[in-house]
Amino acid sequence: LLSAIPYVGTDIVQWVWGGFSVSNATLNRFFSLHYLFPFLLVALAAVHLICLHVDGSNNPIGVRSDLDKVSFHVYYTSKDWYGIVAFAVFFCSLVYLAPNLLGDPENFIQANPLVTPVHI
């Protein structure tokens, strides 16, 4: 994908790979990237929330009125709890009352090491 960039694509690929082919250096780089990237995203989300909390959000009209605000705790907390309870009831009814509803029918066939399954 990176090699499709004109003029510098092959150089970028060699830099990302750490050489002329995929090697241990490439695996170490990608492992580090995939390990550290979620922490970076959490840090950026925290900075975003802190900036939003300090400065406050803005509306497109530009009108700042404290009369139009809805308190978070009573309104949104109750809405969130309603959604969580509704999902929990749906999920628990699916798990406990109809556990085979989403299962694959081939899971009920006895395993036979001498025969390969049809879907393979």
mmCIF file of N, CA and C in Angstrom:
data_model
loop_
_atom_site.group_PDB
_atom_site.id
_atom_site.type_symbol
_atom_site.label_atom_id
_atom_site.label_comp_id
_atom_site.label_asym_id
_atom_site.label_seq_id
_atom_site.Cartn_x
_atom_site.Cartn_y
_atom_site.Cartn_z
ATOM 1 N N LEU A 1 0.824 -1.181 0.000
ATOM 2 C CA LEU A 1 0.000 0.000 0.000
ATOM 3 C C LEU A 1 0.876 1.256 0.000
ATOM 4 N N LEU A 2 1.895 1.244 0.828
ATOM 5 C CA LEU A 2 2.775 2.417 0.858
ATOM 6 C C LEU A 2 3.633 2.521 -0.396
ATOM 7 N N SER A 3 3.893 1.384 -1.041
ATOM 8 C CA SER A 3 4.730 1.425 -2.242
ATOM 9 C C SER A 3 4.014 2.069 -3.424
ATOM 10 N N ALA A 4 2.710 2.324 -3.307
ATOM 11 C CA ALA A 4 1.966 2.972 -4.387
ATOM 12 C C ALA A 4 2.187 4.478 -4.415
ATOM 13 N N ILE A 5 2.826 5.037 -3.392
ATOM 14 C CA ILE A 5 3.104 6.473 -3.363
ATOM 15 C C ILE A 5 4.220 6.765 -4.369
ATOM 16 N N PRO A 6 4.000 7.699 -5.281
ATOM 17 C CA PRO A 6 5.015 7.966 -6.301
ATOM 18 C C PRO A 6 6.324 8.488 -5.707
ATOM 19 N N TYR A 7 7.421 8.087 -6.284
ATOM 20 C CA TYR A 7 8.783 8.550 -6.024
ATOM 21 C C TYR A 7 9.344 8.085 -4.681
ATOM 22 N N VAL A 8 8.598 8.154 -3.612
ATOM 23 C CA VAL A 8 9.148 7.836 -2.292
ATOM 24 C C VAL A 8 8.531 6.584 -1.680
ATOM 25 N N GLY A 9 7.650 5.896 -2.414
ATOM 26 C CA GLY A 9 6.934 4.753 -1.867
ATOM 27 C C GLY A 9 7.841 3.622 -1.431
ATOM 28 N N THR A 10 8.814 3.271 -2.260
ATOM 29 C CA THR A 10 9.705 2.165 -1.901
ATOM 30 C C THR A 10 10.593 2.526 -0.717
ATOM 31 N N ASP A 11 11.005 3.777 -0.641
ATOM 32 C CA ASP A 11 11.811 4.205 0.507
ATOM 33 C C ASP A 11 11.006 4.145 1.801
ATOM 34 N N ILE A 12 9.742 4.539 1.741
ATOM 35 C CA ILE A 12 8.891 4.478 2.935
ATOM 36 C C ILE A 12 8.671 3.032 3.353
ATOM 37 N N VAL A 13 8.454 2.142 2.379
ATOM 38 C CA VAL A 13 8.257 0.725 2.697
ATOM 39 C C VAL A 13 9.504 0.157 3.357
ATOM 40 N N GLN A 14 10.674 0.470 2.836
ATOM 41 C CA GLN A 14 11.911 -0.027 3.441
ATOM 42 C C GLN A 14 12.115 0.556 4.830
ATOM 43 N N TRP A 15 11.721 1.781 5.048
ATOM 44 C CA TRP A 15 11.845 2.387 6.377
ATOM 45 C C TRP A 15 10.896 1.718 7.367
ATOM 46 N N VAL A 16 9.649 1.465 6.928
ATOM 47 C CA VAL A 16 8.681 0.808 7.811
ATOM 48 C C VAL A 16 9.108 -0.622 8.098
ATOM 49 N N TRP A 17 9.574 -1.336 7.087
ATOM 50 C CA TRP A 17 9.997 -2.718 7.272
ATOM 51 C C TRP A 17 11.288 -2.823 8.074
ATOM 52 N N GLY A 18 12.108 -1.813 8.035
ATOM 53 C CA GLY A 18 13.402 -1.887 8.702
ATOM 54 C C GLY A 18 14.434 -2.617 7.870
ATOM 55 N N GLY A 19 14.235 -2.696 6.590
ATOM 56 C CA GLY A 19 15.148 -3.389 5.688
ATOM 57 C C GLY A 19 14.464 -3.610 4.358
ATOM 58 N N PHE A 20 15.012 -4.565 3.585
ATOM 59 C CA PHE A 20 14.462 -4.820 2.259
ATOM 60 C C PHE A 20 13.362 -5.865 2.263
ATOM 61 N N SER A 21 13.126 -6.510 3.405
ATOM 62 C CA SER A 21 12.061 -7.503 3.507
ATOM 63 C C SER A 21 11.501 -7.495 4.925
ATOM 64 N N VAL A 22 10.373 -8.161 5.094
ATOM 65 C CA VAL A 22 9.770 -8.267 6.419
ATOM 66 C C VAL A 22 10.660 -9.157 7.272
ATOM 67 N N SER A 23 11.034 -8.637 8.446
ATOM 68 C CA SER A 23 11.940 -9.390 9.310
ATOM 69 C C SER A 23 11.517 -9.204 10.763
ATOM 70 N N ASN A 24 12.394 -9.591 11.661
ATOM 71 C CA ASN A 24 12.120 -9.462 13.090
ATOM 72 C C ASN A 24 11.957 -7.994 13.485
ATOM 73 N N ALA A 25 12.698 -7.111 12.861
ATOM 74 C CA ALA A 25 12.560 -5.679 13.153
ATOM 75 C C ALA A 25 11.161 -5.185 12.794
ATOM 76 N N THR A 26 10.622 -5.673 11.682
ATOM 77 C CA THR A 26 9.267 -5.288 11.284
ATOM 78 C C THR A 26 8.249 -5.756 12.309
ATOM 79 N N LEU A 27 8.384 -6.997 12.751
ATOM 80 C CA LEU A 27 7.446 -7.533 13.738
ATOM 81 C C LEU A 27 7.527 -6.762 15.047
ATOM 82 N N ASN A 28 8.729 -6.421 15.471
ATOM 83 C CA ASN A 28 8.879 -5.640 16.703
ATOM 84 C C ASN A 28 8.235 -4.259 16.567
ATOM 85 N N ARG A 29 8.419 -3.625 15.416
ATOM 86 C CA ARG A 29 7.828 -2.301 15.206
ATOM 87 C C ARG A 29 6.304 -2.359 15.205
ATOM 88 N N PHE A 30 5.745 -3.333 14.511
ATOM 89 C CA PHE A 30 4.289 -3.422 14.451
ATOM 90 C C PHE A 30 3.697 -3.847 15.789
ATOM 91 N N PHE A 31 4.388 -4.720 16.520
ATOM 92 C CA PHE A 31 3.915 -5.085 17.854
ATOM 93 C C PHE A 31 3.921 -3.862 18.767
ATOM 94 N N SER A 32 4.988 -3.088 18.730
ATOM 95 C CA SER A 32 5.062 -1.881 19.557
ATOM 96 C C SER A 32 3.972 -0.890 19.172
ATOM 97 N N LEU A 33 3.754 -0.728 17.881
ATOM 98 C CA LEU A 33 2.718 0.189 17.413
ATOM 99 C C LEU A 33 1.339 -0.256 17.890
ATOM 100 N N HIS A 34 1.031 -1.537 17.745
ATOM 101 C CA HIS A 34 -0.288 -2.031 18.135
ATOM 102 C C HIS A 34 -0.453 -2.088 19.648
ATOM 103 N N TYR A 35 0.630 -2.150 20.384
ATOM 104 C CA TYR A 35 0.533 -2.139 21.845
ATOM 105 C C TYR A 35 0.364 -0.718 22.379
ATOM 106 N N LEU A 36 1.102 0.238 21.827
ATOM 107 C CA LEU A 36 1.099 1.597 22.366
ATOM 108 C C LEU A 36 -0.029 2.471 21.825
ATOM 109 N N PHE A 37 -0.566 2.152 20.653
ATOM 110 C CA PHE A 37 -1.585 2.997 20.035
ATOM 111 C C PHE A 37 -2.854 3.141 20.882
ATOM 112 N N PRO A 38 -3.379 2.079 21.510
ATOM 113 C CA PRO A 38 -4.562 2.278 22.369
ATOM 114 C C PRO A 38 -4.302 3.220 23.538
ATOM 115 N N PHE A 39 -3.125 3.159 24.129
ATOM 116 C CA PHE A 39 -2.803 4.069 25.226
ATOM 117 C C PHE A 39 -2.738 5.514 24.729
ATOM 118 N N LEU A 40 -2.216 5.706 23.539
ATOM 119 C CA LEU A 40 -2.179 7.040 22.945
ATOM 120 C C LEU A 40 -3.595 7.563 22.697
ATOM 121 N N LEU A 41 -4.476 6.692 22.207
ATOM 122 C CA LEU A 41 -5.861 7.110 21.977
ATOM 123 C C LEU A 41 -6.569 7.460 23.280
ATOM 124 N N VAL A 42 -6.330 6.693 24.337
ATOM 125 C CA VAL A 42 -6.942 7.001 25.635
ATOM 126 C C VAL A 42 -6.419 8.336 26.152
ATOM 127 N N ALA A 43 -5.126 8.588 25.990
ATOM 128 C CA ALA A 43 -4.554 9.858 26.440
ATOM 129 C C ALA A 43 -5.153 11.030 25.655
ATOM 130 N N LEU A 44 -5.291 10.876 24.347
ATOM 131 C CA LEU A 44 -5.892 11.945 23.544
ATOM 132 C C LEU A 44 -7.360 12.164 23.914
ATOM 133 N N ALA A 45 -8.083 11.098 24.202
ATOM 134 C CA ALA A 45 -9.478 11.246 24.627
ATOM 135 C C ALA A 45 -9.552 11.961 25.966
ATOM 136 N N ALA A 46 -8.629 11.658 26.880
ATOM 137 C CA ALA A 46 -8.615 12.331 28.180
ATOM 138 C C ALA A 46 -8.310 13.815 28.018
ATOM 139 N N VAL A 47 -7.342 14.157 27.176
ATOM 140 C CA VAL A 47 -7.025 15.566 26.925
ATOM 141 C C VAL A 47 -8.230 16.269 26.303
ATOM 142 N N HIS A 48 -8.901 15.598 25.392
ATOM 143 C CA HIS A 48 -10.089 16.182 24.764
ATOM 144 C C HIS A 48 -11.180 16.444 25.804
ATOM 145 N N LEU A 49 -11.421 15.491 26.687
ATOM 146 C CA LEU A 49 -12.444 15.682 27.718
ATOM 147 C C LEU A 49 -12.062 16.783 28.695
ATOM 148 N N ILE A 50 -10.786 16.872 29.033
ATOM 149 C CA ILE A 50 -10.341 17.938 29.943
ATOM 150 C C ILE A 50 -10.533 19.304 29.284
ATOM 151 N N CYS A 51 -10.138 19.420 28.020
ATOM 152 C CA CYS A 51 -10.331 20.698 27.313
ATOM 153 C C CYS A 51 -11.814 21.035 27.179
ATOM 154 N N LEU A 52 -12.639 20.036 26.925
ATOM 155 C CA LEU A 52 -14.075 20.272 26.820
ATOM 156 C C LEU A 52 -14.653 20.680 28.161
ATOM 157 N N HIS A 53 -14.146 20.102 29.241
ATOM 158 C CA HIS A 53 -14.645 20.438 30.571
ATOM 159 C C HIS A 53 -14.222 21.852 30.974
ATOM 160 N N VAL A 54 -13.008 22.232 30.636
ATOM 161 C CA VAL A 54 -12.503 23.551 31.023
ATOM 162 C C VAL A 54 -13.162 24.652 30.193
ATOM 163 N N ASP A 55 -13.159 24.502 28.876
ATOM 164 C CA ASP A 55 -13.670 25.549 27.991
ATOM 165 C C ASP A 55 -15.171 25.458 27.757
ATOM 166 N N GLY A 56 -15.720 24.279 27.830
ATOM 167 C CA GLY A 56 -17.132 24.086 27.520
ATOM 168 C C GLY A 56 -17.330 23.932 26.027
ATOM 169 N N SER A 57 -18.452 23.366 25.660
ATOM 170 C CA SER A 57 -18.727 23.181 24.240
ATOM 171 C C SER A 57 -19.416 24.421 23.682
ATOM 172 N N ASN A 58 -19.497 24.480 22.381
ATOM 173 C CA ASN A 58 -20.071 25.638 21.714
ATOM 174 C C ASN A 58 -21.151 25.151 20.761
ATOM 175 N N ASN A 59 -22.136 25.963 20.515
ATOM 176 C CA ASN A 59 -23.151 25.602 19.538
ATOM 177 C C ASN A 59 -22.921 26.389 18.260
ATOM 178 N N PRO A 60 -23.458 25.917 17.131
ATOM 179 C CA PRO A 60 -23.197 26.595 15.857
ATOM 180 C C PRO A 60 -23.804 27.991 15.772
ATOM 181 N N ILE A 61 -24.855 28.262 16.515
ATOM 182 C CA ILE A 61 -25.490 29.575 16.456
ATOM 183 C C ILE A 61 -24.648 30.606 17.197
ATOM 184 N N GLY A 62 -23.926 30.171 18.207
ATOM 185 C CA GLY A 62 -23.084 31.077 18.976
ATOM 186 C C GLY A 62 -23.769 31.666 20.184
ATOM 187 N N VAL A 63 -24.980 31.241 20.477
ATOM 188 C CA VAL A 63 -25.715 31.765 21.625
ATOM 189 C C VAL A 63 -25.327 30.961 22.857
ATOM 190 N N ARG A 64 -24.890 31.654 23.892
ATOM 191 C CA ARG A 64 -24.549 30.988 25.148
ATOM 192 C C ARG A 64 -25.622 31.347 26.167
ATOM 193 N N SER A 65 -26.415 30.364 26.511
ATOM 194 C CA SER A 65 -27.484 30.606 27.463
ATOM 195 C C SER A 65 -27.490 29.492 28.494
ATOM 196 N N ASP A 66 -27.441 29.858 29.752
ATOM 197 C CA ASP A 66 -27.501 28.862 30.807
ATOM 198 C C ASP A 66 -28.917 28.343 31.013
ATOM 199 N N LEU A 67 -29.898 28.996 30.424
ATOM 200 C CA LEU A 67 -31.281 28.550 30.577
ATOM 201 C C LEU A 67 -31.577 27.310 29.744
ATOM 202 N N ASP A 68 -30.856 27.107 28.652
ATOM 203 C CA ASP A 68 -31.118 25.985 27.759
ATOM 204 C C ASP A 68 -30.380 24.716 28.161
ATOM 205 N N LYS A 69 -29.596 24.752 29.209
ATOM 206 C CA LYS A 69 -28.809 23.592 29.601
ATOM 207 C C LYS A 69 -29.669 22.588 30.356
ATOM 208 N N VAL A 70 -29.356 21.312 30.158
ATOM 209 C CA VAL A 70 -30.021 20.221 30.866
ATOM 210 C C VAL A 70 -28.981 19.597 31.775
ATOM 211 N N SER A 71 -29.339 19.343 33.026
ATOM 212 C CA SER A 71 -28.366 18.768 33.953
ATOM 213 C C SER A 71 -28.032 17.342 33.526
ATOM 214 N N PHE A 72 -26.780 17.016 33.644
ATOM 215 C CA PHE A 72 -26.313 15.715 33.173
ATOM 216 C C PHE A 72 -26.804 14.591 34.060
ATOM 217 N N HIS A 73 -26.702 14.782 35.377
ATOM 218 C CA HIS A 73 -26.920 13.659 36.294
ATOM 219 C C HIS A 73 -28.340 13.119 36.235
ATOM 220 N N VAL A 74 -29.306 13.954 36.266
ATOM 221 C CA VAL A 74 -30.671 13.437 36.319
ATOM 222 C C VAL A 74 -31.110 12.924 34.950
ATOM 223 N N TYR A 75 -30.890 13.714 33.913
ATOM 224 C CA TYR A 75 -31.442 13.383 32.602
ATOM 225 C C TYR A 75 -30.652 12.280 31.899
ATOM 226 N N TYR A 76 -29.373 12.513 31.667
ATOM 227 C CA TYR A 76 -28.592 11.564 30.884
ATOM 228 C C TYR A 76 -28.249 10.304 31.663
ATOM 229 N N THR A 77 -28.087 10.407 32.966
ATOM 230 C CA THR A 77 -27.812 9.212 33.756
ATOM 231 C C THR A 77 -29.004 8.269 33.717
ATOM 232 N N SER A 78 -30.205 8.791 33.836
ATOM 233 C CA SER A 78 -31.390 7.931 33.771
ATOM 234 C C SER A 78 -31.559 7.323 32.378
ATOM 235 N N LYS A 79 -31.260 8.092 31.335
ATOM 236 C CA LYS A 79 -31.341 7.548 29.980
ATOM 237 C C LYS A 79 -30.311 6.442 29.771
ATOM 238 N N ASP A 80 -29.096 6.636 30.281
ATOM 239 C CA ASP A 80 -28.065 5.613 30.147
ATOM 240 C C ASP A 80 -28.446 4.349 30.902
ATOM 241 N N TRP A 81 -28.956 4.496 32.110
ATOM 242 C CA TRP A 81 -29.351 3.320 32.892
ATOM 243 C C TRP A 81 -30.501 2.585 32.220
ATOM 244 N N TYR A 82 -31.437 3.306 31.630
ATOM 245 C CA TYR A 82 -32.530 2.661 30.914
ATOM 246 C C TYR A 82 -31.980 1.827 29.749
ATOM 247 N N GLY A 83 -31.042 2.362 29.006
ATOM 248 C CA GLY A 83 -30.444 1.619 27.899
ATOM 249 C C GLY A 83 -29.652 0.419 28.369
ATOM 250 N N ILE A 84 -28.912 0.562 29.463
ATOM 251 C CA ILE A 84 -28.124 -0.547 29.992
ATOM 252 C C ILE A 84 -29.035 -1.670 30.469
ATOM 253 N N VAL A 85 -30.093 -1.326 31.181
ATOM 254 C CA VAL A 85 -31.026 -2.342 31.678
ATOM 255 C C VAL A 85 -31.747 -3.020 30.513
ATOM 256 N N ALA A 86 -32.155 -2.263 29.509
ATOM 257 C CA ALA A 86 -32.823 -2.860 28.348
ATOM 258 C C ALA A 86 -31.893 -3.823 27.625
ATOM 259 N N PHE A 87 -30.640 -3.448 27.450
ATOM 260 C CA PHE A 87 -29.683 -4.348 26.814
ATOM 261 C C PHE A 87 -29.435 -5.575 27.670
ATOM 262 N N ALA A 88 -29.312 -5.403 28.989
ATOM 263 C CA ALA A 88 -29.070 -6.540 29.879
ATOM 264 C C ALA A 88 -30.239 -7.518 29.846
ATOM 265 N N VAL A 89 -31.464 -7.017 29.827
ATOM 266 C CA VAL A 89 -32.636 -7.900 29.749
ATOM 267 C C VAL A 89 -32.631 -8.663 28.427
ATOM 268 N N PHE A 90 -32.371 -7.969 27.327
ATOM 269 C CA PHE A 90 -32.319 -8.629 26.023
ATOM 270 C C PHE A 90 -31.207 -9.669 25.976
ATOM 271 N N PHE A 91 -30.025 -9.305 26.440
ATOM 272 C CA PHE A 91 -28.880 -10.207 26.387
ATOM 273 C C PHE A 91 -29.093 -11.417 27.287
ATOM 274 N N CYS A 92 -29.581 -11.194 28.505
ATOM 275 C CA CYS A 92 -29.814 -12.314 29.428
ATOM 276 C C CYS A 92 -30.916 -13.229 28.916
ATOM 277 N N SER A 93 -31.960 -12.670 28.321
ATOM 278 C CA SER A 93 -33.003 -13.531 27.766
ATOM 279 C C SER A 93 -32.466 -14.346 26.598
ATOM 280 N N LEU A 94 -31.596 -13.771 25.805
ATOM 281 C CA LEU A 94 -30.996 -14.512 24.700
ATOM 282 C C LEU A 94 -30.071 -15.610 25.214
ATOM 283 N N VAL A 95 -29.280 -15.310 26.227
ATOM 284 C CA VAL A 95 -28.313 -16.275 26.742
ATOM 285 C C VAL A 95 -28.989 -17.396 27.518
ATOM 286 N N TYR A 96 -29.943 -17.046 28.385
ATOM 287 C CA TYR A 96 -30.516 -18.039 29.284
ATOM 288 C C TYR A 96 -31.755 -18.733 28.727
ATOM 289 N N LEU A 97 -32.531 -18.071 27.903
ATOM 290 C CA LEU A 97 -33.765 -18.674 27.407
ATOM 291 C C LEU A 97 -33.615 -19.303 26.025
ATOM 292 N N ALA A 98 -32.714 -18.806 25.211
ATOM 293 C CA ALA A 98 -32.533 -19.348 23.859
ATOM 294 C C ALA A 98 -31.051 -19.426 23.524
ATOM 295 N N PRO A 99 -30.281 -20.259 24.234
ATOM 296 C CA PRO A 99 -28.829 -20.271 24.005
ATOM 297 C C PRO A 99 -28.422 -20.830 22.644
ATOM 298 N N ASN A 100 -29.260 -21.660 22.030
ATOM 299 C CA ASN A 100 -28.892 -22.263 20.748
ATOM 300 C C ASN A 100 -29.391 -21.465 19.552
ATOM 301 N N LEU A 101 -29.995 -20.326 19.800
ATOM 302 C CA LEU A 101 -30.587 -19.542 18.722
ATOM 303 C C LEU A 101 -29.542 -19.044 17.727
ATOM 304 N N LEU A 102 -28.404 -18.609 18.216
ATOM 305 C CA LEU A 102 -27.371 -18.063 17.339
ATOM 306 C C LEU A 102 -26.233 -19.045 17.069
ATOM 307 N N GLY A 103 -26.382 -20.283 17.528
ATOM 308 C CA GLY A 103 -25.318 -21.267 17.357
ATOM 309 C C GLY A 103 -25.319 -21.885 15.966
ATOM 310 N N ASP A 104 -24.204 -22.472 15.606
ATOM 311 C CA ASP A 104 -24.063 -23.156 14.334
ATOM 312 C C ASP A 104 -24.577 -24.587 14.492
ATOM 313 N N PRO A 105 -25.410 -25.076 13.581
ATOM 314 C CA PRO A 105 -25.929 -26.445 13.714
ATOM 315 C C PRO A 105 -24.840 -27.511 13.687
ATOM 316 N N GLU A 106 -23.710 -27.213 13.051
ATOM 317 C CA GLU A 106 -22.646 -28.216 12.991
ATOM 318 C C GLU A 106 -21.971 -28.430 14.339
ATOM 319 N N ASN A 107 -22.216 -27.564 15.302
ATOM 320 C CA ASN A 107 -21.650 -27.766 16.632
ATOM 321 C C ASN A 107 -22.275 -28.952 17.341
ATOM 322 N N PHE A 108 -23.441 -29.407 16.896
ATOM 323 C CA PHE A 108 -24.121 -30.519 17.540
ATOM 324 C C PHE A 108 -23.778 -31.860 16.907
ATOM 325 N N ILE A 109 -23.014 -31.856 15.831
ATOM 326 C CA ILE A 109 -22.588 -33.101 15.196
ATOM 327 C C ILE A 109 -21.379 -33.632 15.954
ATOM 328 N N GLN A 110 -21.410 -34.938 16.233
ATOM 329 C CA GLN A 110 -20.306 -35.538 16.970
ATOM 330 C C GLN A 110 -19.029 -35.480 16.127
ATOM 331 N N ALA A 111 -17.926 -35.153 16.770
ATOM 332 C CA ALA A 111 -16.654 -35.015 16.067
ATOM 333 C C ALA A 111 -16.174 -36.371 15.572
ATOM 334 N N ASN A 112 -15.723 -36.394 14.323
ATOM 335 C CA ASN A 112 -15.190 -37.611 13.729
ATOM 336 C C ASN A 112 -13.838 -37.262 13.124
ATOM 337 N N PRO A 113 -12.740 -37.769 13.698
ATOM 338 C CA PRO A 113 -11.414 -37.401 13.190
ATOM 339 C C PRO A 113 -11.099 -37.984 11.815
ATOM 340 N N LEU A 114 -11.916 -38.909 11.329
ATOM 341 C CA LEU A 114 -11.637 -39.530 10.035
ATOM 342 C C LEU A 114 -12.319 -38.817 8.869
ATOM 343 N N VAL A 115 -13.241 -37.903 9.169
ATOM 344 C CA VAL A 115 -13.997 -37.227 8.119
ATOM 345 C C VAL A 115 -13.799 -35.721 8.251
ATOM 346 N N THR A 116 -13.468 -35.095 7.135
ATOM 347 C CA THR A 116 -13.334 -33.641 7.116
ATOM 348 C C THR A 116 -14.719 -33.018 7.003
ATOM 349 N N PRO A 117 -15.006 -31.965 7.785
ATOM 350 C CA PRO A 117 -16.328 -31.326 7.677
ATOM 351 C C PRO A 117 -16.572 -30.771 6.274
ATOM 352 N N VAL A 118 -17.839 -30.656 5.928
ATOM 353 C CA VAL A 118 -18.223 -30.240 4.578
ATOM 354 C C VAL A 118 -17.777 -28.812 4.277
ATOM 355 N N HIS A 119 -17.814 -27.931 5.270
ATOM 356 C CA HIS A 119 -17.526 -26.515 5.010
ATOM 357 C C HIS A 119 -16.038 -26.218 4.850
ATOM 358 N N ILE A 120 -15.187 -27.194 5.077
ATOM 359 C CA ILE A 120 -13.737 -26.958 4.940
ATOM 360 C C ILE A 120 -13.286 -27.370 3.553
#
